[in-house]
Tab-separated table of C-alpha atoms and ligand atoms in Angstrom:
chain	number	residue	atom	x	y	z
V	1	MET	CA	0.000	0.000	0.000
V	2	GLY	CA	1.571	3.282	-1.142
V	3	GLU	CA	0.457	6.750	-0.265
V	4	ASN	CA	-2.676	6.620	-2.340
V	5	ALA	CA	-5.937	5.161	-1.132
V	6	ILE	CA	-7.258	5.128	-4.700
V	7	GLU	CA	-5.450	5.048	-8.040
V	8	ILE	CA	-7.447	5.431	-11.227
V	9	GLU	CA	-5.882	5.221	-14.681
V	10	GLY	CA	-7.536	5.785	-18.046
V	11	LEU	CA	-10.997	5.058	-16.711
V	12	THR	CA	-13.804	5.157	-19.254
V	13	LYS	CA	-17.461	4.234	-19.057
V	14	THR	CA	-19.902	4.063	-21.913
V	15	TYR	CA	-23.470	3.198	-21.017
V	16	ALA	CA	-25.088	1.069	-23.725
V	17	ALA	CA	-27.896	2.474	-25.841
V	18	SER	CA	-31.359	1.657	-24.582
V	19	GLY	CA	-34.647	2.271	-26.401
V	20	SER	CA	-34.383	5.654	-28.104
V	21	GLN	CA	-31.376	6.640	-25.934
V	22	PRO	CA	-28.044	6.595	-27.791
V	23	PRO	CA	-24.948	5.207	-26.013
V	24	LYS	CA	-23.579	7.642	-23.459
V	25	GLN	CA	-19.905	8.092	-22.659
V	26	ALA	CA	-20.045	9.131	-19.016
V	27	LEU	CA	-16.285	8.936	-18.277
V	28	LYS	CA	-13.652	9.805	-20.873
V	29	GLY	CA	-10.284	8.595	-19.638
V	30	VAL	CA	-10.070	9.686	-16.018
V	31	ASN	CA	-6.699	9.616	-14.226
V	32	LEU	CA	-6.930	10.327	-10.531
V	33	ASP	CA	-4.934	9.511	-7.403
V	34	ILE	CA	-6.517	10.095	-4.027
V	35	PRO	CA	-4.092	10.318	-1.093
V	36	ALA	CA	-4.629	8.046	1.891
V	37	GLY	CA	-5.975	9.846	4.955
V	38	SER	CA	-7.434	12.797	3.077
V	39	ILE	CA	-10.925	14.178	2.801
V	40	PHE	CA	-11.217	14.397	-0.955
V	41	GLY	CA	-13.967	16.227	-2.807
V	42	LEU	CA	-15.307	15.324	-6.225
V	43	LEU	CA	-17.131	18.333	-7.608
V	44	GLY	CA	-19.029	18.742	-10.800
V	45	PRO	CA	-22.354	19.779	-12.274
V	46	ASN	CA	-25.245	17.356	-12.678
V	47	GLY	CA	-24.473	14.671	-15.222
V	48	ALA	CA	-20.694	15.218	-14.983
V	49	GLY	CA	-20.035	11.559	-14.156
V	50	LYS	CA	-19.498	11.717	-10.376
V	51	SER	CA	-21.886	8.907	-9.467
V	52	THR	CA	-20.619	6.774	-12.330
V	53	LEU	CA	-17.075	7.091	-10.999
V	54	ILE	CA	-18.113	6.350	-7.448
V	55	ASN	CA	-20.289	3.430	-8.455
V	56	ILE	CA	-17.358	1.922	-10.364
V	57	LEU	CA	-15.238	2.215	-7.200
V	58	ALA	CA	-18.057	0.552	-5.280
V	59	GLY	CA	-18.303	-2.293	-7.780
V	60	LEU	CA	-21.903	-1.330	-8.636
V	61	VAL	CA	-21.149	-0.240	-12.209
V	62	VAL	CA	-18.839	-2.158	-14.543
V	63	LYS	CA	-16.185	0.031	-16.142
V	64	THR	CA	-15.575	-0.013	-19.886
V	65	GLU	CA	-11.782	0.494	-19.788
V	66	GLY	CA	-9.050	1.451	-17.392
V	67	ARG	CA	-7.531	0.402	-14.093
V	68	VAL	CA	-8.780	0.993	-10.584
V	69	ARG	CA	-6.716	0.256	-7.486
V	70	ILE	CA	-8.323	0.518	-4.066
V	71	TRP	CA	-5.964	0.435	-1.091
V	72	GLY	CA	-3.365	-1.044	-3.407
V	73	PHE	CA	-5.640	-3.826	-4.693
V	74	ASP	CA	-6.398	-3.898	-8.406
V	75	GLN	CA	-10.138	-4.252	-8.858
V	76	ASP	CA	-9.703	-6.872	-11.605
V	77	VAL	CA	-6.858	-8.811	-9.997
V	78	ASN	CA	-7.995	-8.763	-6.345
V	79	PRO	CA	-11.713	-8.035	-6.500
V	80	ARG	CA	-12.432	-9.359	-3.027
V	81	GLN	CA	-9.752	-7.331	-1.230
V	82	SER	CA	-10.452	-4.169	-3.176
V	83	ARG	CA	-14.164	-4.453	-2.351
V	84	ALA	CA	-13.419	-5.080	1.333
V	85	SER	CA	-11.368	-1.872	1.501
V	86	ILE	CA	-14.172	0.463	0.523
V	87	GLY	CA	-17.582	1.402	1.904
V	88	VAL	CA	-20.065	3.419	-0.103
V	89	MET	CA	-22.992	5.539	0.950
V	90	PRO	CA	-24.970	5.794	-2.291
V	91	GLN	CA	-26.894	8.793	-3.551
V	92	GLU	CA	-30.151	6.838	-3.821
V	93	LEU	CA	-32.108	6.076	-0.654
V	94	ASN	CA	-32.380	2.346	-1.332
V	95	ILE	CA	-33.357	0.812	1.984
V	96	ASP	CA	-35.352	-2.358	2.468
V	97	PRO	CA	-38.548	-1.165	4.191
V	98	PHE	CA	-39.053	-4.442	6.060
V	99	PHE	CA	-35.740	-4.450	7.908
V	100	THR	CA	-35.103	-2.728	11.205
V	101	PRO	CA	-31.898	-0.669	11.357
V	102	ARG	CA	-30.300	-3.392	13.477
V	103	ALA	CA	-31.263	-6.106	10.983
V	104	ALA	CA	-30.140	-3.983	8.027
V	105	LEU	CA	-26.692	-3.554	9.591
V	106	GLU	CA	-26.455	-7.255	10.462
V	107	VAL	CA	-27.449	-8.330	6.947
V	108	GLN	CA	-24.920	-5.938	5.439
V	109	ALA	CA	-22.185	-7.257	7.746
V	110	GLY	CA	-23.126	-10.770	6.655
V	111	LEU	CA	-22.835	-9.766	2.983
V	112	TYR	CA	-19.324	-8.520	3.676
V	113	GLY	CA	-18.422	-11.715	5.538
V	114	VAL	CA	-17.858	-10.033	8.889
V	115	PRO	CA	-18.010	-12.798	11.535
V	116	LYS	CA	-20.628	-12.277	14.266
V	117	SER	CA	-17.922	-11.875	16.926
V	118	GLN	CA	-16.376	-8.972	15.028
V	119	ARG	CA	-19.542	-7.031	14.333
V	120	VAL	CA	-19.882	-3.564	15.819
V	121	THR	CA	-23.604	-3.096	15.223
V	122	ASP	CA	-24.328	-1.362	18.528
V	123	ARG	CA	-21.407	0.983	18.134
V	124	ILE	CA	-22.578	1.961	14.650
V	125	LEU	CA	-26.178	2.455	15.810
V	126	LYS	CA	-24.883	4.810	18.467
V	127	ALA	CA	-22.574	6.690	16.102
V	128	ILE	CA	-25.414	7.344	13.648
V	129	GLY	CA	-27.849	8.257	16.429
V	130	LEU	CA	-30.287	5.416	15.742
V	131	GLU	CA	-30.017	3.517	19.048
V	132	ASP	CA	-33.621	4.428	19.872
V	133	LYS	CA	-34.805	3.255	16.468
V	134	ALA	CA	-32.777	0.051	16.355
V	135	GLU	CA	-35.921	-2.097	16.296
V	136	ALA	CA	-38.188	0.180	14.243
V	137	TYR	CA	-39.209	-0.787	10.722
V	138	ALA	CA	-37.245	1.183	8.160
V	139	ARG	CA	-40.465	2.249	6.453
V	140	ASN	CA	-41.247	4.231	9.625
V	141	LEU	CA	-37.924	6.089	9.574
V	142	SER	CA	-37.688	9.685	8.401
V	143	GLY	CA	-35.611	10.583	5.359
V	144	GLY	CA	-32.808	11.830	7.584
V	145	MET	CA	-32.775	8.606	9.596
V	146	ARG	CA	-32.640	6.530	6.429
V	147	ARG	CA	-29.683	8.519	5.241
V	148	ARG	CA	-27.890	7.923	8.526
V	149	LEU	CA	-28.681	4.230	8.224
V	150	LEU	CA	-27.071	4.246	4.769
V	151	LEU	CA	-23.957	5.732	6.348
V	152	GLY	CA	-24.037	2.991	8.989
V	153	LYS	CA	-24.343	0.312	6.313
V	154	ALA	CA	-21.249	1.671	4.572
V	155	LEU	CA	-19.282	1.204	7.812
V	156	VAL	CA	-20.104	-2.395	8.847
V	157	HIS	CA	-16.855	-3.866	7.518
V	158	ARG	CA	-14.771	-0.953	8.829
V	159	PRO	CA	-13.418	0.072	5.415
V	160	GLN	CA	-10.240	2.132	5.057
V	161	VAL	CA	-11.936	4.208	2.362
V	162	LEU	CA	-15.411	5.687	2.791
V	163	VAL	CA	-17.176	7.116	-0.237
V	164	LEU	CA	-20.200	9.358	0.103
V	165	ASP	CA	-22.248	10.348	-2.924
V	166	GLU	CA	-23.998	13.676	-2.269
V	167	PRO	CA	-24.447	12.804	1.416
V	168	THR	CA	-26.078	16.066	2.366
V	169	ALA	CA	-28.185	16.820	-0.713
V	170	GLY	CA	-31.675	17.707	0.500
V	171	VAL	CA	-31.040	17.110	4.205
V	172	ASP	CA	-31.666	19.680	6.916
V	173	ILE	CA	-28.905	21.661	8.580
V	174	GLU	CA	-28.964	19.685	11.809
V	175	LEU	CA	-28.524	16.369	10.073
V	176	ARG	CA	-25.900	17.819	7.769
V	177	GLN	CA	-23.847	18.897	10.746
V	178	MET	CA	-24.257	15.540	12.407
V	179	LEU	CA	-23.107	13.757	9.256
V	180	TRP	CA	-20.104	16.042	8.933
V	181	ALA	CA	-19.153	15.551	12.566
V	182	ASN	CA	-19.332	11.784	12.072
V	183	ILE	CA	-17.245	11.929	8.945
V	184	ARG	CA	-14.600	14.204	10.452
V	185	ARG	CA	-14.343	11.915	13.470
V	186	LEU	CA	-13.816	8.860	11.262
V	187	ASN	CA	-11.121	10.702	9.365
V	188	GLN	CA	-9.315	12.003	12.432
V	189	GLU	CA	-9.649	9.107	14.851
V	190	GLN	CA	-9.437	6.130	12.517
V	191	GLY	CA	-7.579	7.702	9.624
V	192	THR	CA	-10.363	6.715	7.231
V	193	THR	CA	-9.900	8.227	3.779
V	194	ILE	CA	-13.077	10.086	2.837
V	195	ILE	CA	-14.197	10.725	-0.722
V	196	LEU	CA	-17.329	12.721	-1.208
V	197	THR	CA	-19.263	14.295	-3.998
V	198	THR	CA	-21.175	17.426	-3.331
V	199	HIS	CA	-22.591	20.312	-5.247
V	200	TYR	CA	-22.410	22.535	-2.175
V	201	LEU	CA	-19.203	24.376	-2.969
V	202	GLU	CA	-19.034	25.939	0.455
V	203	GLU	CA	-19.135	22.520	1.991
V	204	ALA	CA	-16.318	21.259	-0.217
V	205	GLN	CA	-14.294	24.352	0.568
V	206	GLU	CA	-14.773	23.835	4.284
V	207	MET	CA	-14.426	20.045	4.465
V	208	CYS	CA	-12.021	18.919	1.766
V	209	ASP	CA	-8.212	18.954	1.757
V	210	GLU	CA	-8.089	18.304	-1.961
V	211	ILE	CA	-10.563	18.561	-4.780
V	212	ALA	CA	-11.032	17.240	-8.283
V	213	ILE	CA	-13.444	19.047	-10.565
V	214	ILE	CA	-15.098	16.824	-13.121
V	215	ASN	CA	-17.087	18.019	-16.106
V	216	HIS	CA	-18.486	16.053	-19.068
V	217	GLY	CA	-16.695	12.912	-17.881
V	218	GLU	CA	-13.252	14.531	-17.616
V	219	VAL	CA	-11.201	15.751	-14.675
V	220	ILE	CA	-10.541	19.394	-15.518
V	221	ALA	CA	-8.759	20.392	-12.311
V	222	ARG	CA	-7.271	18.648	-9.332
V	223	ASP	CA	-5.408	20.390	-6.548
V	224	THR	CA	-5.470	21.288	-2.893
V	225	THR	CA	-8.489	23.374	-2.043
V	226	SER	CA	-6.369	26.411	-1.183
V	227	ALA	CA	-4.300	26.168	-4.387
V	228	LEU	CA	-7.462	25.952	-6.494
V	229	ILE	CA	-8.799	29.093	-4.903
V	230	GLY	CA	-5.377	30.770	-5.143
V	231	ARG	CA	-5.436	30.163	-8.890
V	232	MET	CA	-8.161	32.715	-9.319
V	233	ASP	CA	-6.621	36.019	-10.132
V	234	ALA	CA	-9.740	38.160	-10.016
V	235	LYS	CA	-10.372	40.456	-7.119
V	236	THR	CA	-13.280	42.799	-6.510
V	237	LEU	CA	-13.144	45.993	-4.521
V	238	VAL	CA	-16.444	47.425	-3.274
V	239	ILE	CA	-16.426	51.102	-2.353
V	240	HIS	CA	-19.276	52.861	-0.594
V	241	PRO	CA	-19.033	56.580	-1.361
V	242	GLU	CA	-20.096	59.212	1.161
V	243	ASP	CA	-22.417	60.899	-1.372
V	244	SER	CA	-24.140	59.514	-4.424
V	245	VAL	CA	-21.711	59.693	-7.323
V	246	ALA	CA	-21.363	58.511	-10.886
V	247	LEU	CA	-18.844	55.834	-11.911
V	248	PRO	CA	-15.419	57.466	-12.203
V	249	GLN	CA	-12.955	56.938	-15.052
V	250	MET	CA	-10.716	53.974	-14.161
V	251	PRO	CA	-7.354	52.660	-15.419
V	252	ALA	CA	-7.401	50.084	-18.233
V	253	GLY	CA	-8.023	46.554	-16.999
V	254	VAL	CA	-10.530	47.541	-14.318
V	255	ASP	CA	-14.164	46.544	-14.842
V	256	SER	CA	-16.477	48.972	-13.091
V	257	CYS	CA	-20.096	48.726	-12.108
V	258	GLN	CA	-22.490	50.430	-9.760
V	259	ARG	CA	-24.822	48.525	-7.475
V	260	ALA	CA	-28.419	49.484	-6.785
V	261	ASP	CA	-27.406	50.787	-3.350
V	262	GLY	CA	-24.906	53.180	-4.959
V	263	ALA	CA	-21.789	51.175	-4.071
V	264	LEU	CA	-19.078	51.098	-6.731
V	265	CYS	CA	-17.547	47.719	-7.677
V	266	PHE	CA	-14.203	47.346	-9.387
V	267	THR	CA	-12.953	43.976	-10.596
V	268	TYR	CA	-9.363	43.533	-11.756
V	269	ARG	CA	-6.511	41.025	-11.909
V	270	ARG	CA	-4.486	40.957	-8.713
V	271	SER	CA	-1.365	40.120	-10.678
V	272	GLU	CA	-1.709	43.175	-12.915
V	273	ILE	CA	-3.236	46.001	-10.916
V	274	ALA	CA	-2.505	47.064	-7.344
V	275	THR	CA	-5.477	47.698	-5.079
V	276	GLY	CA	-3.851	51.011	-4.094
V	277	ALA	CA	-4.012	52.206	-7.700
V	278	VAL	CA	-7.744	51.520	-7.842
V	279	ILE	CA	-8.362	53.435	-4.614
V	280	GLU	CA	-6.237	56.301	-5.809
V	281	ALA	CA	-8.199	56.577	-9.063
V	282	VAL	CA	-11.406	56.779	-7.033
V	283	ARG	CA	-9.977	59.513	-4.771
V	284	ASN	CA	-8.630	61.425	-7.766
V	285	ALA	CA	-12.177	61.573	-9.118
V	286	GLY	CA	-13.080	63.559	-5.986
V	287	ILE	CA	-15.046	60.751	-4.377
V	288	VAL	CA	-15.071	60.605	-0.565
V	289	ILE	CA	-14.912	56.983	0.556
V	290	ARG	CA	-17.162	56.008	3.481
V	291	ASP	CA	-16.434	52.297	3.519
V	292	ILE	CA	-14.417	49.829	1.548
V	293	ALA	CA	-14.478	46.033	1.261
V	294	THR	CA	-12.784	43.425	-0.878
V	295	GLN	CA	-14.188	40.205	-2.234
V	296	GLU	CA	-11.657	37.418	-2.581
V	297	PRO	CA	-12.430	34.611	-4.965
V	298	ASP	CA	-13.895	31.434	-3.550
V	299	LEU	CA	-14.384	27.944	-4.842
V	300	GLU	CA	-17.550	28.975	-6.622
V	301	ASP	CA	-15.587	31.395	-8.824
V	302	VAL	CA	-13.058	28.691	-9.664
V	303	PHE	CA	-15.826	26.266	-10.470
V	304	VAL	CA	-17.732	28.665	-12.711
V	305	GLU	CA	-14.593	29.680	-14.580
V	306	LEU	CA	-13.372	26.131	-15.135
V	307	THR	CA	-16.693	24.584	-16.095
V	308	SER	CA	-17.505	27.394	-18.535
V	309	GLU	CA	-14.027	27.087	-20.103
V	310	SER	CA	-14.401	23.380	-20.742
V	311	LYS	CA	-17.880	23.699	-22.262
V	312	GLY	CA	-16.511	24.651	-25.652
V	313	ALA	CA	-14.136	21.690	-25.716
V	314	ALA	CA	-16.830	19.074	-25.064
T	1	ADP	P1	-23.454	12.912	-11.790
T	1	ADP	O1	-23.450	11.972	-10.636
T	1	ADP	O2	-22.197	13.739	-11.885
T	1	ADP	O3	-24.674	13.762	-11.828
T	1	ADP	P2	-23.801	10.528	-13.417
T	1	ADP	O4	-22.573	9.713	-13.259
T	1	ADP	O5	-25.013	10.131	-12.665
T	1	ADP	O6	-23.435	12.063	-13.153
T	1	ADP	O7	-24.188	10.566	-14.957
T	1	ADP	C1	-23.213	10.851	-15.981
T	1	ADP	C2	-23.889	10.700	-17.342
T	1	ADP	O8	-24.192	9.331	-17.571
T	1	ADP	C3	-25.202	11.442	-17.459
T	1	ADP	O9	-25.313	11.937	-18.758
T	1	ADP	C4	-26.241	10.373	-17.197
T	1	ADP	O10	-27.443	10.681	-17.852
T	1	ADP	C5	-25.581	9.144	-17.784
T	1	ADP	N1	-25.997	7.928	-17.070
T	1	ADP	C6	-25.872	7.686	-15.739
T	1	ADP	N2	-26.325	6.449	-15.421
T	1	ADP	C7	-26.753	5.901	-16.578
T	1	ADP	C8	-27.336	4.629	-16.945
T	1	ADP	N3	-27.557	3.688	-16.023
T	1	ADP	N4	-27.633	4.430	-18.238
T	1	ADP	C9	-27.401	5.365	-19.177
T	1	ADP	N5	-26.866	6.575	-18.924
T	1	ADP	C10	-26.537	6.858	-17.635
T	2	MG	MG1	-24.713	11.788	-8.975
């Protein structure tokens, strides 16, 4: 086992045509290494191929071409070991309505060949906050409880790698925070590598050490979260003038606009124009500045820029 929890090389997936649907190439040669011990984010718009990639890791979708190594085990050479190394919380809420949470966890442990003596069902029930509902029928569980049960099911064989597909899509804030606390604890205390997909950019920015952005079945960026954000050169300065004023003349390379509340916004490249020069140009126009604020780029800016760039290429 090297330093990577997951190694993916030249991964492609083409879904076969069905009915009037033509074949669909969902992954177009993905190369991706995911470091062991990290919280890794897979970001991308709807239809980008995130679930396809995750479901291939989980062994739920059969790849078309390429190599996948999980915890050092090649999926084709050592299918049993590679499967035992990973737990997946799927995007779909597929829970058998006739099982209680306890039974669902026991059945899952059985599927993974965990001997009875090594099962940690009670510990998992506690961790996911379902001790009180251990004997309730799943059909009587709320959506949030079902989602927590799915997380529990992904943990029965104590995998080194935990994959979560949109774990917090459509869940309330309380549950989201509980899920995140659980996931952080697993990462910190047990060193579990976490891979998650999310379309909440703020969440990825807050949670993930490293991020890959995937669009139209291709990885278009992959870096540490801070480096991705640092890549963005744009900066916006917002100036609230003392009196109502018109937009002043600005140096070349500065985009100006005026907001409905009268504030002036100036966007420019940090590498080309100094903030001081922008402020000076405003002062030189005779404008008295009441307040001033800057807007640094965030992950959302990076995402929008990258996904709009790669549209033309697709
Ligand atoms: P994401 O999770 O990023 O939203 P998916 O991996 O679910 O993306 O889907 C990627 C592309 O593959 C989409 O165009 C989707 O319509 C298509 N796709 C996904 N699953 C299937 C399937 N079972 N059969 C045919 N096409 C599929
Ligand atoms: Mg998906």
